[in-house]
Amino acid sequence: WNYCMIPNKLEGKETRPSIWDGHYHYDLHCQLAELYGEDVAGTKSRQKGISLYHVARITRRLWFGTKLNLKIVSQEEEYVLGEWGIMSAYRNHLNNNTAWTRTFQPDESLNWEQKREVTQGTLNKKKVYKGNFNKVRGLTTKMNVTRAVGGAAKEIYVTEAGINSKLKKTKEYVDPNLKMGNVKTGMFLAMGATGELKDAQDLMEMCFNPKGSNIRSVPDTFSGTMELIGFFFPEEWNYVHQDEDTGEIIFCYDTHGNSDIELAKRLIDEEDARQRGKKDEQGYKLWKSQHPRNLQDAFDQREDNPFPTHLLKEQEFQLLNKKQIIIRLKPDPKGTGKLIHEFCDHVPISKLNPNPNEDNSGAIVVKEFPIDNPPFGLYYAGVDPIYNKDTSTSRSLMCIRIWIGTHERDGKIIEPYPVAHYIGRHK
């Protein structure tokens, strides 16, 4: 805030950034992720200053760290060059207005190292380099996704992650650069508004299934599901609105940066109604994806389609969230010993002391299907049986819970956890 001037679009000049609570939330999220050895991925509404934040974060490490390797990555070169332009402006401002001047060798586009050549001695003069030796590079992955790989890295920032079709593969390749063995020593950060859905699939999966990619998660308060998702910066945080009739610009946050969420939602609802009224369905959904109020808005289907895409997308989001799928299992009638599953509408038992006069047959809940040909002892069960008796008075329930034991996965030791259970009572 104090040392990184930004291009102020509303004032038409360079100013210090105003304080936003949205940036406070995001910065705290990034710091917690770093403390807990996690990475960051998420999406946002357009024009929320996330690029300015990330480049300031990297500039700070570049200025005051020691021998750090920093990377800015995108699929297309133009987006890296855009971030590099922001960082160049930050660098120029710091060198002109503070005592912390920094020189770089090499000092070329997309490749800086903080050092300078000096001559020491009077008789036998020798040339040496001095500086903090921090490096920052800009890299593109369009032609070769492994370009982002190489050397231990402290921070790898992927800009415009919402239009990066190689995001997951990039993360897999650079992950070893951010570790020593399985000890986390660096951090991967990927943020961006969504572009074409075909290019946003990787970011969508990271957002809806953050734990699968070691992404720090937050509860989804935006859609009310409370499922764990990646970071999301909604339209109503630090919203700025221009009245269509008077031209007045309304800031939906106070001088301390605290968002007035209710005012923002009311004004966004008005804008939403205007956009819906003047655009076709495809154009409206595209507008909505760039001004999302929840993850579903950001990743919703935008093309005309005869199918109920809102229902299909909802199911896709649930699958990405790895929600429990209630199924019924039965033995293969051919006697192969394999399990056949079919979906059912039975409701799992979720309370103690159920009413014995109600249907307490319950349902099998499978969180994770077994692997093929598991080694002996990988899975085990705990069983709490009931007496085989038809009764209308007993509140006793049967319980079977299947666990997967301690095992190794992707070089990590995984502690036991439950993968399936049945609780209930049949006649």
Tab-separated table of C-alpha atoms in Angstrom, residues 99-332:
chain	number	residue	atom	x	y	z
A	99	ALA	CA	16.534	4.576	-0.057
A	100	TRP	CA	16.195	0.903	-1.072
A	101	THR	CA	17.618	1.199	-4.586
A	102	ARG	CA	18.172	-2.072	-6.397
A	103	THR	CA	20.155	-2.864	-9.536
A	104	PHE	CA	19.835	-6.015	-11.594
A	105	GLN	CA	22.168	-8.173	-13.675
A	106	PRO	CA	20.793	-9.604	-15.879
A	107	ASP	CA	18.312	-6.804	-16.384
A	108	GLU	CA	16.200	-7.864	-19.343
A	109	SER	CA	12.564	-8.547	-20.066
A	110	LEU	CA	11.296	-11.544	-18.054
A	111	ASN	CA	14.672	-12.123	-16.394
A	112	TRP	CA	16.047	-10.123	-13.442
A	113	GLU	CA	18.599	-10.973	-10.771
A	114	GLN	CA	19.295	-8.485	-7.977
A	115	LYS	CA	23.039	-7.907	-7.940
A	116	ARG	CA	25.665	-5.441	-9.197
A	117	GLU	CA	29.259	-5.789	-10.301
A	118	VAL	CA	31.858	-4.033	-8.103
A	119	THR	CA	35.662	-3.781	-8.210
A	120	GLN	CA	37.620	-4.580	-5.068
A	121	GLY	CA	41.298	-4.018	-4.156
A	122	THR	CA	43.893	-1.437	-5.192
A	123	LEU	CA	46.758	-3.494	-6.633
A	124	ASN	CA	45.116	-6.716	-7.675
A	125	LYS	CA	41.716	-5.440	-8.683
A	126	LYS	CA	39.033	-8.061	-8.924
A	127	LYS	CA	35.421	-7.916	-10.031
A	128	VAL	CA	32.780	-9.424	-7.760
A	129	TYR	CA	28.991	-9.308	-7.517
A	130	LYS	CA	27.101	-7.916	-4.537
A	131	GLY	CA	23.379	-7.931	-3.779
A	132	ASN	CA	20.671	-10.130	-2.300
A	133	PHE	CA	20.784	-12.381	-5.415
A	134	ASN	CA	17.008	-12.764	-5.640
A	135	LYS	CA	15.817	-13.836	-9.081
A	136	VAL	CA	12.495	-13.334	-10.825
A	137	ARG	CA	11.603	-14.810	-14.213
A	138	GLY	CA	8.581	-14.654	-16.462
A	139	LEU	CA	7.678	-17.910	-18.222
A	140	THR	CA	5.046	-19.171	-20.655
A	141	THR	CA	3.778	-22.739	-20.952
A	142	LYS	CA	1.906	-22.662	-24.259
A	143	MET	CA	4.540	-24.532	-26.262
A	144	ASN	CA	6.139	-26.499	-23.424
A	145	VAL	CA	4.551	-26.886	-19.989
A	146	THR	CA	7.888	-27.912	-18.444
A	147	ARG	CA	9.309	-24.411	-19.032
A	148	ALA	CA	8.113	-23.457	-15.552
A	149	VAL	CA	10.311	-26.207	-14.063
A	150	GLY	CA	13.874	-25.650	-12.875
A	151	GLY	CA	15.548	-24.890	-9.563
A	152	ALA	CA	14.082	-24.542	-6.113
A	153	ALA	CA	11.430	-21.802	-6.083
A	154	LYS	CA	10.030	-19.775	-3.199
A	155	GLU	CA	6.960	-18.568	-5.050
A	156	ILE	CA	5.363	-19.448	-8.385
A	157	TYR	CA	2.476	-17.180	-9.365
A	158	VAL	CA	0.259	-18.261	-12.274
A	159	THR	CA	-1.569	-15.255	-13.668
A	160	GLU	CA	-4.834	-15.523	-15.631
A	161	ALA	CA	-5.371	-19.028	-14.274
A	162	GLY	CA	-8.967	-18.963	-15.550
A	163	ILE	CA	-7.755	-19.257	-19.161
A	164	ASN	CA	-4.943	-21.727	-18.560
A	165	SER	CA	-5.844	-25.142	-19.977
A	166	LYS	CA	-2.546	-26.608	-18.688
A	167	LEU	CA	-2.879	-25.415	-15.087
A	168	LYS	CA	-3.012	-28.844	-13.387
A	169	LYS	CA	-0.140	-30.200	-15.446
A	170	THR	CA	1.913	-27.078	-14.686
A	171	LYS	CA	1.281	-27.525	-10.969
A	172	GLU	CA	2.327	-31.181	-11.084
A	173	TYR	CA	5.576	-30.325	-12.877
A	174	VAL	CA	6.575	-27.440	-10.583
A	175	ASP	CA	5.484	-29.087	-7.328
A	176	PRO	CA	8.961	-30.642	-6.710
A	177	ASN	CA	10.493	-27.149	-7.101
A	178	LEU	CA	8.474	-26.081	-4.070
A	179	LYS	CA	9.583	-28.938	-1.793
A	180	MET	CA	12.607	-30.579	-0.247
A	181	GLY	CA	11.534	-34.211	-0.262
A	182	ASN	CA	7.968	-33.896	0.962
A	183	VAL	CA	8.704	-30.799	3.085
A	184	LYS	CA	7.040	-27.680	1.646
A	185	THR	CA	9.588	-24.900	1.044
A	186	GLY	CA	7.739	-22.783	-1.541
A	187	MET	CA	4.273	-21.827	-2.635
A	188	PHE	CA	2.104	-22.118	-5.775
A	189	LEU	CA	-0.514	-19.402	-6.332
A	190	ALA	CA	-3.010	-19.407	-9.228
A	191	MET	CA	-5.765	-16.806	-9.562
A	192	GLY	CA	-7.838	-15.400	-12.374
A	193	ALA	CA	-11.301	-14.661	-13.699
A	194	THR	CA	-12.753	-17.383	-15.921
A	195	GLY	CA	-12.440	-17.297	-19.692
A	196	GLU	CA	-13.678	-19.932	-22.141
A	197	LEU	CA	-14.901	-22.958	-20.190
A	198	LYS	CA	-12.699	-25.336	-22.182
A	199	ASP	CA	-9.685	-23.431	-20.829
A	200	ALA	CA	-11.055	-23.082	-17.286
A	201	GLN	CA	-11.608	-26.783	-16.485
A	202	ASP	CA	-8.387	-27.157	-14.462
A	203	LEU	CA	-9.083	-24.089	-12.326
A	204	MET	CA	-12.692	-25.226	-11.852
A	205	GLU	CA	-11.525	-28.574	-10.466
A	206	MET	CA	-9.072	-26.869	-8.117
A	207	CYS	CA	-11.815	-24.524	-6.903
A	208	PHE	CA	-14.434	-27.232	-6.293
A	209	ASN	CA	-12.020	-29.901	-5.032
A	210	PRO	CA	-9.217	-27.902	-3.373
A	211	LYS	CA	-7.959	-30.705	-1.127
A	212	GLY	CA	-7.213	-32.842	-4.172
A	213	SER	CA	-4.522	-30.349	-5.205
A	214	ASN	CA	-3.292	-29.248	-1.741
A	215	ILE	CA	-5.166	-25.945	-2.168
A	216	ARG	CA	-6.190	-24.029	0.942
A	217	SER	CA	-9.966	-24.112	1.237
A	218	VAL	CA	-12.725	-21.889	2.617
A	219	PRO	CA	-16.396	-22.685	3.324
A	220	ASP	CA	-18.671	-21.756	0.423
A	221	THR	CA	-20.732	-19.062	2.131
A	222	PHE	CA	-21.417	-17.459	-1.243
A	223	SER	CA	-23.838	-20.150	-2.490
A	224	GLY	CA	-24.773	-21.269	1.021
A	225	THR	CA	-23.624	-24.883	0.595
A	226	MET	CA	-20.723	-24.484	3.064
A	227	GLU	CA	-18.758	-27.001	0.973
A	228	LEU	CA	-14.993	-26.451	0.991
A	229	ILE	CA	-13.850	-24.482	-2.066
A	230	GLY	CA	-10.829	-22.533	-3.267
A	231	PHE	CA	-10.611	-18.788	-2.646
A	232	PHE	CA	-13.380	-16.703	-4.212
A	233	PHE	CA	-13.521	-12.903	-4.588
A	234	PRO	CA	-17.184	-12.053	-5.359
A	235	GLU	CA	-18.592	-9.082	-7.214
A	236	GLU	CA	-20.046	-7.515	-4.044
A	237	TRP	CA	-16.698	-7.122	-2.273
A	238	ASN	CA	-15.434	-3.527	-2.791
A	239	TYR	CA	-18.027	-2.938	-5.500
A	240	VAL	CA	-18.110	0.360	-7.415
A	241	HIS	CA	-21.315	1.386	-9.187
A	242	GLN	CA	-22.300	4.237	-11.494
A	243	ASP	CA	-25.914	5.383	-11.440
A	244	GLU	CA	-27.274	5.094	-14.973
A	245	ASP	CA	-29.469	8.205	-14.650
A	246	THR	CA	-27.344	10.667	-12.651
A	247	GLY	CA	-23.857	9.412	-13.491
A	248	GLU	CA	-22.989	9.395	-9.778
A	249	ILE	CA	-20.238	6.933	-8.799
A	250	ILE	CA	-21.164	4.984	-5.672
A	251	PHE	CA	-18.442	3.285	-3.636
A	252	CYS	CA	-19.896	0.328	-1.730
A	253	TYR	CA	-17.175	0.460	0.911
A	254	ASP	CA	-16.082	3.043	3.492
A	255	THR	CA	-12.788	4.933	3.819
A	256	HIS	CA	-11.343	2.030	5.822
A	257	GLY	CA	-12.154	-0.410	3.007
A	258	ASN	CA	-15.051	-2.202	4.722
A	259	SER	CA	-17.553	-3.385	2.112
A	260	ASP	CA	-21.225	-2.456	2.448
A	261	ILE	CA	-22.463	-5.852	1.279
A	262	GLU	CA	-26.197	-5.077	1.439
A	263	LEU	CA	-25.839	-1.894	-0.620
A	264	ALA	CA	-23.603	-3.689	-3.112
A	265	LYS	CA	-26.055	-6.584	-3.515
A	266	ARG	CA	-28.970	-4.203	-4.096
A	267	LEU	CA	-27.077	-2.275	-6.785
A	268	ILE	CA	-25.753	-5.472	-8.388
A	269	ASP	CA	-29.304	-6.853	-8.528
A	270	GLU	CA	-30.358	-3.715	-10.428
A	271	GLU	CA	-27.432	-4.072	-12.835
A	272	ASP	CA	-28.147	-7.779	-13.232
A	273	ALA	CA	-31.756	-7.026	-14.223
A	274	ARG	CA	-30.573	-4.458	-16.795
A	275	GLN	CA	-28.080	-6.899	-18.328
A	276	ARG	CA	-30.660	-9.690	-18.471
A	277	GLY	CA	-33.101	-7.343	-20.179
A	278	LYS	CA	-30.787	-6.240	-22.981
A	279	LYS	CA	-28.729	-9.382	-23.700
A	280	ASP	CA	-29.627	-12.769	-25.111
A	281	GLU	CA	-29.226	-15.794	-22.831
A	282	GLN	CA	-25.695	-16.570	-23.998
A	283	GLY	CA	-24.565	-12.952	-23.680
A	284	TYR	CA	-26.123	-12.645	-20.229
A	285	LYS	CA	-24.431	-15.799	-18.935
A	286	LEU	CA	-21.102	-14.586	-20.290
A	287	TRP	CA	-21.576	-11.241	-18.499
A	288	LYS	CA	-22.535	-13.095	-15.324
A	289	SER	CA	-19.379	-15.234	-15.474
A	290	GLN	CA	-17.245	-12.084	-15.434
A	291	HIS	CA	-19.196	-10.597	-12.505
A	292	PRO	CA	-19.832	-13.741	-10.435
A	293	ARG	CA	-21.389	-13.823	-6.995
A	294	ASN	CA	-20.556	-17.490	-6.419
A	295	LEU	CA	-18.465	-20.205	-8.079
A	296	GLN	CA	-21.458	-21.499	-9.991
A	297	ASP	CA	-21.806	-18.125	-11.739
A	298	ALA	CA	-18.129	-18.171	-12.701
A	299	PHE	CA	-18.127	-21.654	-14.218
A	300	ASP	CA	-21.706	-21.918	-15.511
A	301	GLN	CA	-22.432	-23.225	-18.998
A	302	ARG	CA	-22.685	-20.283	-21.429
A	303	GLU	CA	-23.530	-21.854	-24.782
A	304	ASP	CA	-27.075	-22.380	-26.051
A	305	ASN	CA	-28.026	-25.953	-25.263
A	306	PRO	CA	-31.266	-28.001	-25.416
A	307	PHE	CA	-30.326	-29.829	-22.203
A	308	PRO	CA	-31.022	-28.560	-18.643
A	309	THR	CA	-27.481	-27.247	-18.239
A	310	HIS	CA	-28.180	-25.685	-14.832
A	311	LEU	CA	-29.001	-29.143	-13.460
A	312	LEU	CA	-26.047	-30.783	-15.199
A	313	LYS	CA	-23.675	-28.108	-13.911
A	314	GLU	CA	-25.032	-28.500	-10.394
A	315	GLN	CA	-24.301	-32.229	-10.545
A	316	GLU	CA	-20.823	-31.545	-11.954
A	317	PHE	CA	-20.074	-29.149	-9.099
A	318	GLN	CA	-21.241	-31.773	-6.588
A	319	LEU	CA	-18.995	-34.396	-8.141
A	320	LEU	CA	-16.034	-32.019	-8.124
A	321	ASN	CA	-16.773	-31.327	-4.469
A	322	LYS	CA	-16.691	-35.111	-3.958
A	323	LYS	CA	-19.977	-35.077	-2.122
A	324	GLN	CA	-21.070	-38.384	-0.662
A	325	ILE	CA	-23.025	-40.380	-3.218
A	326	ILE	CA	-25.703	-42.590	-1.655
A	327	ILE	CA	-25.752	-45.969	-3.357
A	328	ARG	CA	-27.085	-49.449	-2.816
A	329	LEU	CA	-24.783	-52.394	-3.327
A	330	LYS	CA	-25.774	-55.948	-4.139
A	331	PRO	CA	-23.799	-59.098	-5.014
A	332	ASP	CA	-23.287	-59.955	-8.659
